[in-house]
Amino acid sequence: MITRRGGLFVLFSVSLELFALSFYAMRDFANFINDVFGIDLTVFLPNIYNLIHLSPPLIILSSIMLVSITISYIQYSFLTRIEFISIERRLSANRCFAGDFITVTIRVTNNSRFWVGNLFLSDIIPDTFDLVLGENYVSTALPPRSTIEFSYVIRSGVRGVYKLGPLQVVLRDRAGFFIKQYLLENYDEVRVYPSYEDVRRLEYLQKAYGSILFGRYRVREKGHGYDFWGIRKYEIGDSVKSIDWKASARMGSLMVREYEAEKNIKLYIFIDASSSMSAGSMRLTKLDYVARAAILLSYLANRAQDLFGLVVFSEGIREFIPANKGRRHFYRILDALASIDAEGSSNLSRTMKEFVMREKRAALGIVLSDLEGDPTIIEEAVRVGLARKISLLFIAPIGPLFERVSSDEMAQSFFEIVLTEYIRRREQIKNRLARYSVPVIDVGPEDLIAVALETFLKAKARGIAMV
């Protein structure tokens, strides 16, 4: 495709050619007027016959211009091809947490024996990534058999699964007369997990204060362990190894030492991924906050060697990861949290019926939901869960608190009305579930993570769903 510069160059060359030929036409016209009408135009235009001397150099100049642009086109068409160029994208990581940095390196190679005179390359990145260092484009010339590299740094803003690309390539001839544009379907997938900042903060507290967070809430039971529980009298069936001979000598009868045994629980994290959970700003929806809380709960369970699993639901179960433990299982949970989207309506009852068909044993279920579904369906889900020994706890984001409100006085008044009605409806749901001794904890964006932490530790201390 010809550029604007190339078009103007061709137009000027052709115009110059026509202008030069017009001098011959002017000479013939003057001769015609003199022969037919006897009027000598040199009286009015003394140099009319001398203009013809300018025609040859102008014709030569215009011809040179037209030949040069023709040669440029031939060279451009046959020697500048996208097939001659190979482009490779390398990422410092294709999995990261929201807020982390990724270095992207683009390597461009000219595989031909010809110059690529003018190359423009742009790497297209999603809107949810911030360009923090460098530029994601380059304009350069490539000598034969040469390679260039350029890098830039992006920051992942929102959890999800994204693709870097495509690559936009623009090839021009050296004079800028012709241009070819390509959109190369070259993609690299980046999986962004929810923010890990809450876990890092917890790890920092643990380093600063030791294992106090876990020590306060260990599930304790008399048995074989490492922490001393107490001394009691020997009973038939007790192991001889457990006899405390010093205490026996002091008391005059056989005494046995008992130790604490730490038990584990089975935890399932229920995440409501219905459309109502998409409320909030682009990067801070209720679902994003809930995903962060789920990471923290999974981390705590993993550190405590508990079994933990994930249930993502809306109209039914959309993602189910059976309870397990270990680092690989933890990253499986992260992969699921990165890709969930808010869609559909919420039906916790159907979800619970599907869940108890898959999980046959007792478990603790922490439900992260805004509870904006039908209260009757929520109550039915609780009954189904309790009937199968699924202990439920609800951490419920208060929807209006996650949405930005204008500073306008009327908007503030309307927000307060909406919030009051929302709290009134929430109290009705809490009263219904209180009959089954199922707690509902209201949370805003500032305290959701802290409440999730405290809820897990207290549930573990109570020994709910021990395995």
Coordinates of C-alpha atoms in Angstrom, one line a residue:
M1 CA 0.0 0.0 0.0
I2 CA 1.3 3.4 -0.9
T3 CA 1.7 6.0 1.8
R4 CA 0.7 9.6 1.7
R5 CA 4.2 10.7 1.0
G6 CA 4.5 8.2 -1.9
G7 CA 1.2 9.4 -3.3
L8 CA 2.3 13.0 -3.3
F9 CA 5.7 12.0 -4.8
V10 CA 3.9 10.2 -7.7
L11 CA 1.5 13.0 -8.2
F12 CA 4.3 15.6 -8.3
S13 CA 6.3 13.5 -10.8
V14 CA 3.3 13.1 -13.2
S15 CA 2.4 16.7 -12.9
L16 CA 6.0 17.7 -13.7
E17 CA 5.9 15.5 -16.7
L18 CA 2.7 17.0 -17.9
F19 CA 3.9 20.5 -17.2
A20 CA 7.0 19.9 -19.3
L21 CA 4.9 18.5 -22.2
S22 CA 2.6 21.6 -22.0
F23 CA 5.5 23.8 -23.3
Y24 CA 5.4 21.9 -26.6
A25 CA 1.6 22.4 -26.7
M26 CA 2.1 26.1 -26.0
R27 CA 4.5 26.4 -29.0
D28 CA 2.1 24.6 -31.3
F29 CA -0.7 26.7 -30.2
A30 CA 1.2 29.9 -30.9
N31 CA 2.1 28.7 -34.4
F32 CA -1.6 27.9 -35.0
I33 CA -2.8 31.3 -34.0
N34 CA -0.1 33.0 -36.1
D35 CA -0.9 30.9 -39.2
V36 CA -4.7 31.1 -39.0
F37 CA -5.3 34.5 -37.5
G38 CA -2.0 36.3 -38.2
I39 CA -1.5 37.1 -34.6
D40 CA 2.0 36.9 -33.2
L41 CA 1.8 35.9 -29.5
T42 CA 5.4 36.9 -28.9
V43 CA 4.1 40.5 -28.8
F44 CA 2.3 39.5 -25.6
L45 CA 4.5 36.6 -24.4
P46 CA 8.0 37.3 -25.7
N47 CA 9.5 34.1 -24.3
I48 CA 6.7 31.7 -25.3
Y49 CA 9.0 29.9 -27.8
N50 CA 11.9 29.8 -25.3
L51 CA 9.9 27.8 -22.7
I52 CA 10.3 24.7 -24.9
H53 CA 14.0 24.6 -23.8
L54 CA 12.8 23.8 -20.2
S55 CA 10.9 20.7 -21.3
P56 CA 13.8 18.2 -21.8
P57 CA 15.4 18.7 -18.4
L58 CA 11.9 18.6 -16.7
I59 CA 11.0 15.5 -18.5
I60 CA 14.3 13.8 -17.6
L61 CA 13.8 14.9 -13.9
S62 CA 10.2 13.6 -13.8
S63 CA 11.2 10.3 -15.5
I64 CA 14.0 9.8 -12.9
M65 CA 11.5 10.4 -10.1
L66 CA 9.0 7.9 -11.6
V67 CA 11.8 5.3 -12.2
S68 CA 13.1 5.7 -8.7
I69 CA 9.7 5.1 -7.1
T70 CA 9.2 2.2 -9.4
I71 CA 12.5 0.7 -8.4
S72 CA 11.7 1.4 -4.7
Y73 CA 8.4 -0.5 -5.1
I74 CA 10.0 -3.5 -6.8
Q75 CA 12.7 -3.7 -4.1
Y76 CA 10.1 -3.2 -1.4
S77 CA 7.7 -5.8 -2.8
F78 CA 10.3 -8.6 -3.3
L79 CA 12.9 -7.9 -0.7
T80 CA 10.9 -6.7 2.3
R81 CA 8.6 -9.5 3.4
I82 CA 7.2 -10.6 6.7
E83 CA 8.4 -14.1 6.0
F84 CA 12.0 -12.9 6.3
I85 CA 11.4 -11.8 9.9
S86 CA 11.0 -14.0 13.0
I87 CA 9.7 -12.6 16.3
E88 CA 9.9 -14.3 19.7
R89 CA 8.4 -13.1 23.0
R90 CA 9.8 -14.2 26.3
L91 CA 8.2 -13.7 29.7
S92 CA 10.0 -13.6 33.1
A93 CA 6.9 -15.5 34.4
N94 CA 3.7 -16.7 33.0
R95 CA 2.1 -17.1 36.4
C96 CA 2.1 -14.3 39.0
F97 CA 0.0 -12.6 41.7
A98 CA -1.9 -9.4 41.2
G99 CA 0.5 -6.5 41.7
D100 CA 3.6 -8.5 40.7
F101 CA 5.9 -7.4 37.8
I102 CA 6.6 -9.2 34.6
T103 CA 9.5 -8.5 32.3
V104 CA 8.7 -9.0 28.6
T105 CA 11.5 -9.4 26.1
I106 CA 10.9 -9.2 22.3
R107 CA 13.5 -10.7 20.0
V108 CA 13.4 -9.8 16.3
T109 CA 15.5 -11.5 13.7
N110 CA 16.0 -10.7 10.0
N111 CA 16.7 -14.1 8.5
S112 CA 17.2 -12.8 4.9
R113 CA 20.2 -11.5 3.0
F114 CA 18.5 -8.1 2.5
W115 CA 18.0 -5.0 4.5
V116 CA 14.7 -4.3 6.3
G117 CA 14.8 -0.6 6.0
N118 CA 12.1 0.6 8.3
L119 CA 10.4 -1.7 10.8
F120 CA 7.9 -0.7 13.4
L121 CA 6.8 -3.4 16.0
S122 CA 4.2 -3.0 18.7
D123 CA 3.3 -5.7 21.3
I124 CA -0.3 -5.3 22.3
I125 CA -1.0 -5.8 26.1
P126 CA -4.4 -6.1 27.9
D127 CA -5.9 -3.0 29.5
T128 CA -5.7 -4.6 32.9
F129 CA -1.8 -4.5 32.8
D130 CA 0.1 -1.3 33.6
L131 CA 3.2 -0.5 31.6
V132 CA 5.7 0.6 34.3
L133 CA 9.1 0.6 32.6
G134 CA 10.2 0.8 29.0
E135 CA 8.0 0.9 25.9
N136 CA 6.2 -2.0 24.3
Y137 CA 7.1 -0.9 20.8
V138 CA 10.3 -0.3 18.7
S139 CA 11.1 1.4 15.4
T140 CA 14.3 0.3 13.8
A141 CA 16.2 -1.0 10.7
L142 CA 17.4 -4.5 10.5
P143 CA 20.7 -5.4 8.6
P144 CA 20.9 -8.8 6.9
R145 CA 21.1 -11.7 9.3
S146 CA 20.9 -9.5 12.3
T147 CA 18.9 -9.6 15.6
I148 CA 17.6 -7.0 18.0
E149 CA 16.0 -7.2 21.4
F150 CA 14.0 -4.8 23.5
S151 CA 12.3 -5.3 26.9
Y152 CA 9.6 -3.6 28.9
V153 CA 8.1 -4.3 32.4
I154 CA 4.4 -4.6 33.1
R155 CA 2.4 -4.9 36.3
S156 CA -0.5 -7.3 36.6
G157 CA -3.5 -5.4 38.1
V158 CA -6.4 -7.9 38.3
R159 CA -6.6 -11.6 38.8
G160 CA -7.6 -13.6 35.7
V161 CA -6.2 -15.4 32.6
Y162 CA -4.9 -13.0 30.0
K163 CA -3.1 -13.1 26.7
L164 CA -0.3 -10.9 25.6
G165 CA -0.5 -10.1 21.9
P166 CA -1.1 -10.0 19.0
L167 CA 2.0 -8.3 17.5
Q168 CA 1.5 -5.4 15.2
V169 CA 4.2 -5.1 12.5
V170 CA 4.5 -2.3 10.0
L171 CA 7.1 -2.5 7.2
R172 CA 8.1 0.5 5.1
D173 CA 10.6 1.2 2.4
R174 CA 13.5 3.4 3.2
A175 CA 12.0 6.4 1.5
G176 CA 8.6 5.9 3.3
F177 CA 6.7 5.6 0.0
F178 CA 5.1 2.2 0.7
I179 CA 3.8 0.4 3.7
K180 CA 2.6 -3.1 4.7
Q181 CA 0.8 -3.7 8.0
Y182 CA 0.5 -7.1 9.6
L183 CA -1.2 -8.4 12.8
L184 CA 0.6 -11.5 13.9
E185 CA -1.4 -13.9 16.0
N186 CA 1.4 -14.4 18.4
Y187 CA 0.1 -14.9 22.0
D188 CA 1.4 -15.8 25.4
E189 CA -0.9 -16.7 28.2
V190 CA -0.5 -15.1 31.6
R191 CA -2.3 -16.4 34.6
V192 CA -2.7 -13.8 37.4
Y193 CA -3.6 -15.1 40.8
P194 CA -5.4 -12.9 43.4
S195 CA -3.2 -10.6 45.4
Y196 CA -0.8 -12.4 47.7
E197 CA -0.2 -9.3 49.8
D198 CA -2.4 -10.6 52.7
V199 CA -0.4 -13.8 52.9
R200 CA 2.9 -11.9 52.8
R201 CA 1.7 -9.7 55.6
L202 CA 0.8 -12.8 57.7
E203 CA 4.2 -14.4 57.0
Y204 CA 5.8 -11.2 58.2
L205 CA 3.8 -11.3 61.5
Q206 CA 4.7 -14.9 62.0
K207 CA 8.4 -14.1 61.6
A208 CA 8.1 -11.2 63.9
Y209 CA 6.0 -12.9 66.6
G210 CA 6.7 -16.6 66.1
S211 CA 4.0 -19.1 65.7
I212 CA 1.6 -17.3 68.0
L213 CA -1.2 -17.2 65.3
F214 CA -1.2 -21.0 65.1
G215 CA -0.3 -21.7 68.7
R216 CA -3.4 -20.0 70.2
Y217 CA -5.8 -22.0 68.1
R218 CA -4.4 -25.5 67.9
V219 CA -6.9 -28.4 68.1
R220 CA -5.9 -30.2 71.2
E221 CA -6.8 -33.8 72.2
K222 CA -5.3 -36.2 74.6
G223 CA -3.2 -38.8 72.8
H224 CA 0.2 -39.3 71.4
G225 CA 2.0 -36.1 70.7
Y226 CA 4.9 -33.8 71.8
D227 CA 3.3 -31.3 74.2
F228 CA 2.8 -32.5 77.8
W229 CA -0.9 -32.7 78.9
G230 CA -0.8 -34.2 82.4
I231 CA -0.2 -37.2 84.7
R232 CA -2.9 -39.8 85.7
K233 CA -3.0 -43.2 87.3
Y234 CA -2.0 -46.2 85.3
E235 CA -4.9 -48.2 83.8
I236 CA -5.0 -51.6 82.3
G237 CA -4.1 -51.4 78.6
D238 CA -1.8 -48.4 78.9
S239 CA 1.6 -48.7 77.3
V240 CA 4.5 -49.4 79.6
K241 CA 6.5 -46.7 77.7
S242 CA 4.1 -44.0 79.0
I243 CA 4.8 -44.8 82.7
D244 CA 6.5 -41.9 84.5
W245 CA 8.7 -43.7 86.9
K246 CA 9.8 -40.7 88.9
A247 CA 6.2 -39.6 89.5
S248 CA 5.3 -43.3 90.3
A249 CA 8.0 -43.4 92.9
R250 CA 6.9 -40.1 94.4
M251 CA 3.1 -41.0 94.4
G252 CA 3.6 -44.6 95.5
S253 CA 1.6 -46.0 92.5
L254 CA 2.1 -46.3 88.8
M255 CA 1.5 -43.0 87.0
V256 CA 1.2 -42.4 83.3
R257 CA 2.2 -39.3 81.3
E258 CA -0.2 -38.0 78.7
Y259 CA 0.6 -35.7 75.7
E260 CA -1.4 -33.5 73.4
A261 CA -2.1 -34.6 69.9
E262 CA -2.9 -32.0 67.3
K263 CA -5.8 -32.9 65.0
N264 CA -6.6 -31.6 61.5
I265 CA -9.8 -30.4 60.0
K266 CA -11.3 -30.7 56.5
L267 CA -12.1 -27.3 55.1
Y268 CA -14.1 -26.4 52.0
I269 CA -14.2 -22.8 50.7
F270 CA -17.4 -22.0 49.0
I271 CA -17.2 -19.0 46.6
D272 CA -20.3 -17.4 45.3
A273 CA -19.4 -16.4 41.6
S274 CA -22.9 -15.2 40.7
S275 CA -23.3 -11.9 38.7
S276 CA -24.0 -9.9 41.9
M277 CA -20.5 -10.5 43.0
S278 CA -19.1 -8.4 40.1
A279 CA -20.2 -5.2 41.8
G280 CA -17.5 -2.7 42.7
S281 CA -14.7 -1.1 40.7
M282 CA -12.9 -2.7 37.8
R283 CA -10.1 -4.0 39.9
L284 CA -11.8 -4.3 43.3
T285 CA -15.0 -6.3 42.9
K286 CA -16.6 -8.3 45.7
L287 CA -15.4 -11.4 43.8
D288 CA -11.8 -10.1 43.8
Y289 CA -11.9 -9.5 47.6
V290 CA -13.4 -13.0 48.2
A291 CA -10.7 -14.6 46.0
R292 CA -8.1 -12.9 48.2
A293 CA -9.8 -14.2 51.3
A294 CA -9.8 -17.7 49.7
I295 CA -6.1 -17.6 49.1
L296 CA -5.5 -16.7 52.8
L297 CA -7.7 -19.5 54.0
S298 CA -6.0 -22.0 51.7
Y299 CA -2.6 -20.8 52.9
L300 CA -3.6 -21.2 56.6
A301 CA -5.0 -24.7 56.0
N302 CA -1.9 -25.7 54.1
R303 CA 0.4 -24.4 56.8
A304 CA -1.6 -26.3 59.4
Q305 CA -1.5 -29.5 57.4
D306 CA -5.3 -29.4 57.1
L307 CA -7.3 -30.8 54.2
F308 CA -8.8 -28.0 52.1
G309 CA -10.9 -27.9 48.9
L310 CA -12.7 -25.3 46.8
V311 CA -16.3 -25.0 45.5
V312 CA -17.1 -22.3 43.1
F313 CA -20.8 -21.9 42.5
S314 CA -23.5 -19.8 41.0
E315 CA -26.6 -21.7 39.7
G316 CA -24.8 -24.9 40.6
I317 CA -21.2 -26.1 41.1
R318 CA -18.9 -24.6 38.5
E319 CA -15.6 -25.7 39.9
F320 CA -15.0 -28.4 42.4
I321 CA -11.6 -29.3 43.9
P322 CA -11.7 -32.1 46.4
A323 CA -10.1 -31.5 49.8
N324 CA -6.4 -32.4 49.9
K325 CA -3.2 -30.8 51.2
G326 CA 0.2 -29.9 49.9
R327 CA 1.9 -27.2 47.9
R328 CA 0.9 -28.6 44.6
H329 CA -2.8 -28.7 45.7
F330 CA -2.5 -25.1 46.9
Y331 CA -1.4 -24.0 43.5
R332 CA -4.3 -25.9 42.0
I333 CA -6.6 -23.8 44.1
L334 CA -4.8 -20.7 42.9
D335 CA -5.3 -21.6 39.2
A336 CA -9.0 -22.0 39.8
L337 CA -9.2 -18.6 41.7
A338 CA -7.5 -16.9 38.8
S339 CA -10.0 -17.9 36.2
I340 CA -13.4 -17.5 37.9
D341 CA -15.8 -14.9 36.5
A342 CA -19.0 -13.6 38.0
E343 CA -22.0 -14.8 36.0
G344 CA -25.5 -16.3 36.5
S345 CA -27.7 -16.3 39.5
S346 CA -26.9 -17.8 42.9
N347 CA -28.4 -21.1 44.0
L348 CA -26.7 -22.4 47.1
S349 CA -29.3 -25.1 47.7
R350 CA -28.6 -26.9 44.4
T351 CA -24.9 -26.4 45.0
M352 CA -25.1 -28.0 48.4
K353 CA -27.1 -31.0 47.0
E354 CA -24.4 -31.5 44.4
F355 CA -21.7 -31.1 46.9
V356 CA -22.9 -33.7 49.4
M357 CA -23.1 -36.2 46.6
R358 CA -19.4 -35.7 46.0
E359 CA -18.2 -35.3 49.6
K360 CA -19.4 -38.1 51.8
R361 CA -17.7 -37.1 55.1
A362 CA -18.0 -34.4 57.6
A363 CA -16.4 -31.0 56.7
L364 CA -16.3 -27.4 57.6
G365 CA -17.7 -25.1 54.9
I366 CA -16.8 -21.4 54.9
V367 CA -19.2 -19.7 52.4
L368 CA -18.0 -16.4 50.9
S369 CA -21.2 -14.9 49.5
D370 CA -23.0 -11.6 49.5
L371 CA -26.3 -13.6 50.2
E372 CA -28.2 -11.7 47.6
G373 CA -30.0 -14.8 46.5
D374 CA -33.4 -16.1 47.7
P375 CA -33.3 -16.5 51.5
T376 CA -35.5 -19.6 51.3
I377 CA -32.9 -21.3 49.0
I378 CA -30.1 -20.3 51.4
E379 CA -32.0 -21.8 54.4
E380 CA -32.6 -25.0 52.4
A381 CA -28.9 -25.2 51.6
V382 CA -28.1 -25.0 55.3
R383 CA -30.5 -27.8 56.2
V384 CA -29.0 -30.0 53.5
G385 CA -25.5 -29.4 54.7
L386 CA -26.2 -30.0 58.4
A387 CA -28.0 -33.2 57.6
R388 CA -24.8 -34.5 56.0
K389 CA -22.6 -33.1 58.8
I390 CA -21.3 -30.1 56.8
S391 CA -20.8 -27.3 59.4
L392 CA -21.3 -24.0 57.7
L393 CA -20.0 -20.5 58.4
F394 CA -21.0 -17.5 56.2
I395 CA -18.7 -14.5 55.6
A396 CA -21.0 -12.1 53.8
P397 CA -19.7 -8.9 52.0
I398 CA -22.1 -6.0 52.4
G399 CA -22.7 -5.1 48.7
P400 CA -23.1 -1.3 48.9
L401 CA -19.9 -0.9 50.8
F402 CA -17.9 -2.3 47.9
E403 CA -19.3 0.3 45.4
R404 CA -18.0 3.8 44.9
V405 CA -20.3 6.6 45.9
S406 CA -20.3 10.1 44.5
S407 CA -19.6 12.9 47.0
D408 CA -22.9 14.5 45.8
E409 CA -25.3 15.0 48.8
M410 CA -28.2 13.4 46.9
A411 CA -26.1 10.4 46.0
Q412 CA -25.0 10.0 49.6
S413 CA -28.6 10.2 50.8
F414 CA -29.6 7.6 48.3
F415 CA -26.7 5.4 49.4
E416 CA -27.8 5.5 53.0
I417 CA -31.3 4.4 52.0
V418 CA -30.0 1.5 50.0
L419 CA -27.6 0.5 52.8
T420 CA -30.4 0.6 55.4
E421 CA -32.6 -1.6 53.3
Y422 CA -29.7 -4.0 52.5
I423 CA -28.9 -4.4 56.3
R424 CA -32.6 -5.0 57.0
R425 CA -32.8 -7.8 54.5
R426 CA -29.5 -9.2 55.8
E427 CA -30.8 -9.3 59.3
Q428 CA -33.8 -11.4 58.1
I429 CA -31.4 -13.9 56.6
K430 CA -29.2 -14.0 59.8
N431 CA -32.3 -14.6 62.0
R432 CA -33.3 -17.5 59.8
L433 CA -29.9 -19.1 59.9
A434 CA -29.5 -18.5 63.6
R435 CA -32.2 -21.1 64.2
Y436 CA -29.6 -23.6 62.9
S437 CA -26.8 -22.1 64.9
V438 CA -25.1 -21.0 61.7
P439 CA -23.3 -17.7 62.0
V440 CA -23.3 -15.0 59.3
I441 CA -20.5 -12.4 59.6
D442 CA -21.1 -9.1 57.8
V443 CA -17.9 -7.6 56.3
G444 CA -16.8 -4.6 54.3
P445 CA -13.8 -4.3 52.0
E446 CA -11.5 -3.2 54.9
D447 CA -12.2 -6.2 57.3
L448 CA -13.1 -9.1 54.9
I449 CA -9.5 -10.5 55.0
A450 CA -9.1 -10.2 58.8
V451 CA -12.5 -11.7 59.4
A452 CA -11.6 -14.7 57.2
L453 CA -8.4 -15.2 59.2
E454 CA -10.1 -15.1 62.5
T455 CA -13.0 -17.3 61.4
F456 CA -10.7 -20.1 60.3
L457 CA -8.6 -20.0 63.5
K458 CA -11.6 -20.0 65.8
A459 CA -13.2 -22.9 63.8
K460 CA -10.0 -24.8 64.1
A461 CA -9.8 -24.1 67.8
R462 CA -13.3 -25.5 68.3
G463 CA -12.3 -28.7 66.4
I464 CA -15.0 -28.5 63.8
A465 CA -14.9 -31.3 61.2
M466 CA -11.8 -32.9 62.6
V467 CA -10.2 -35.7 60.6

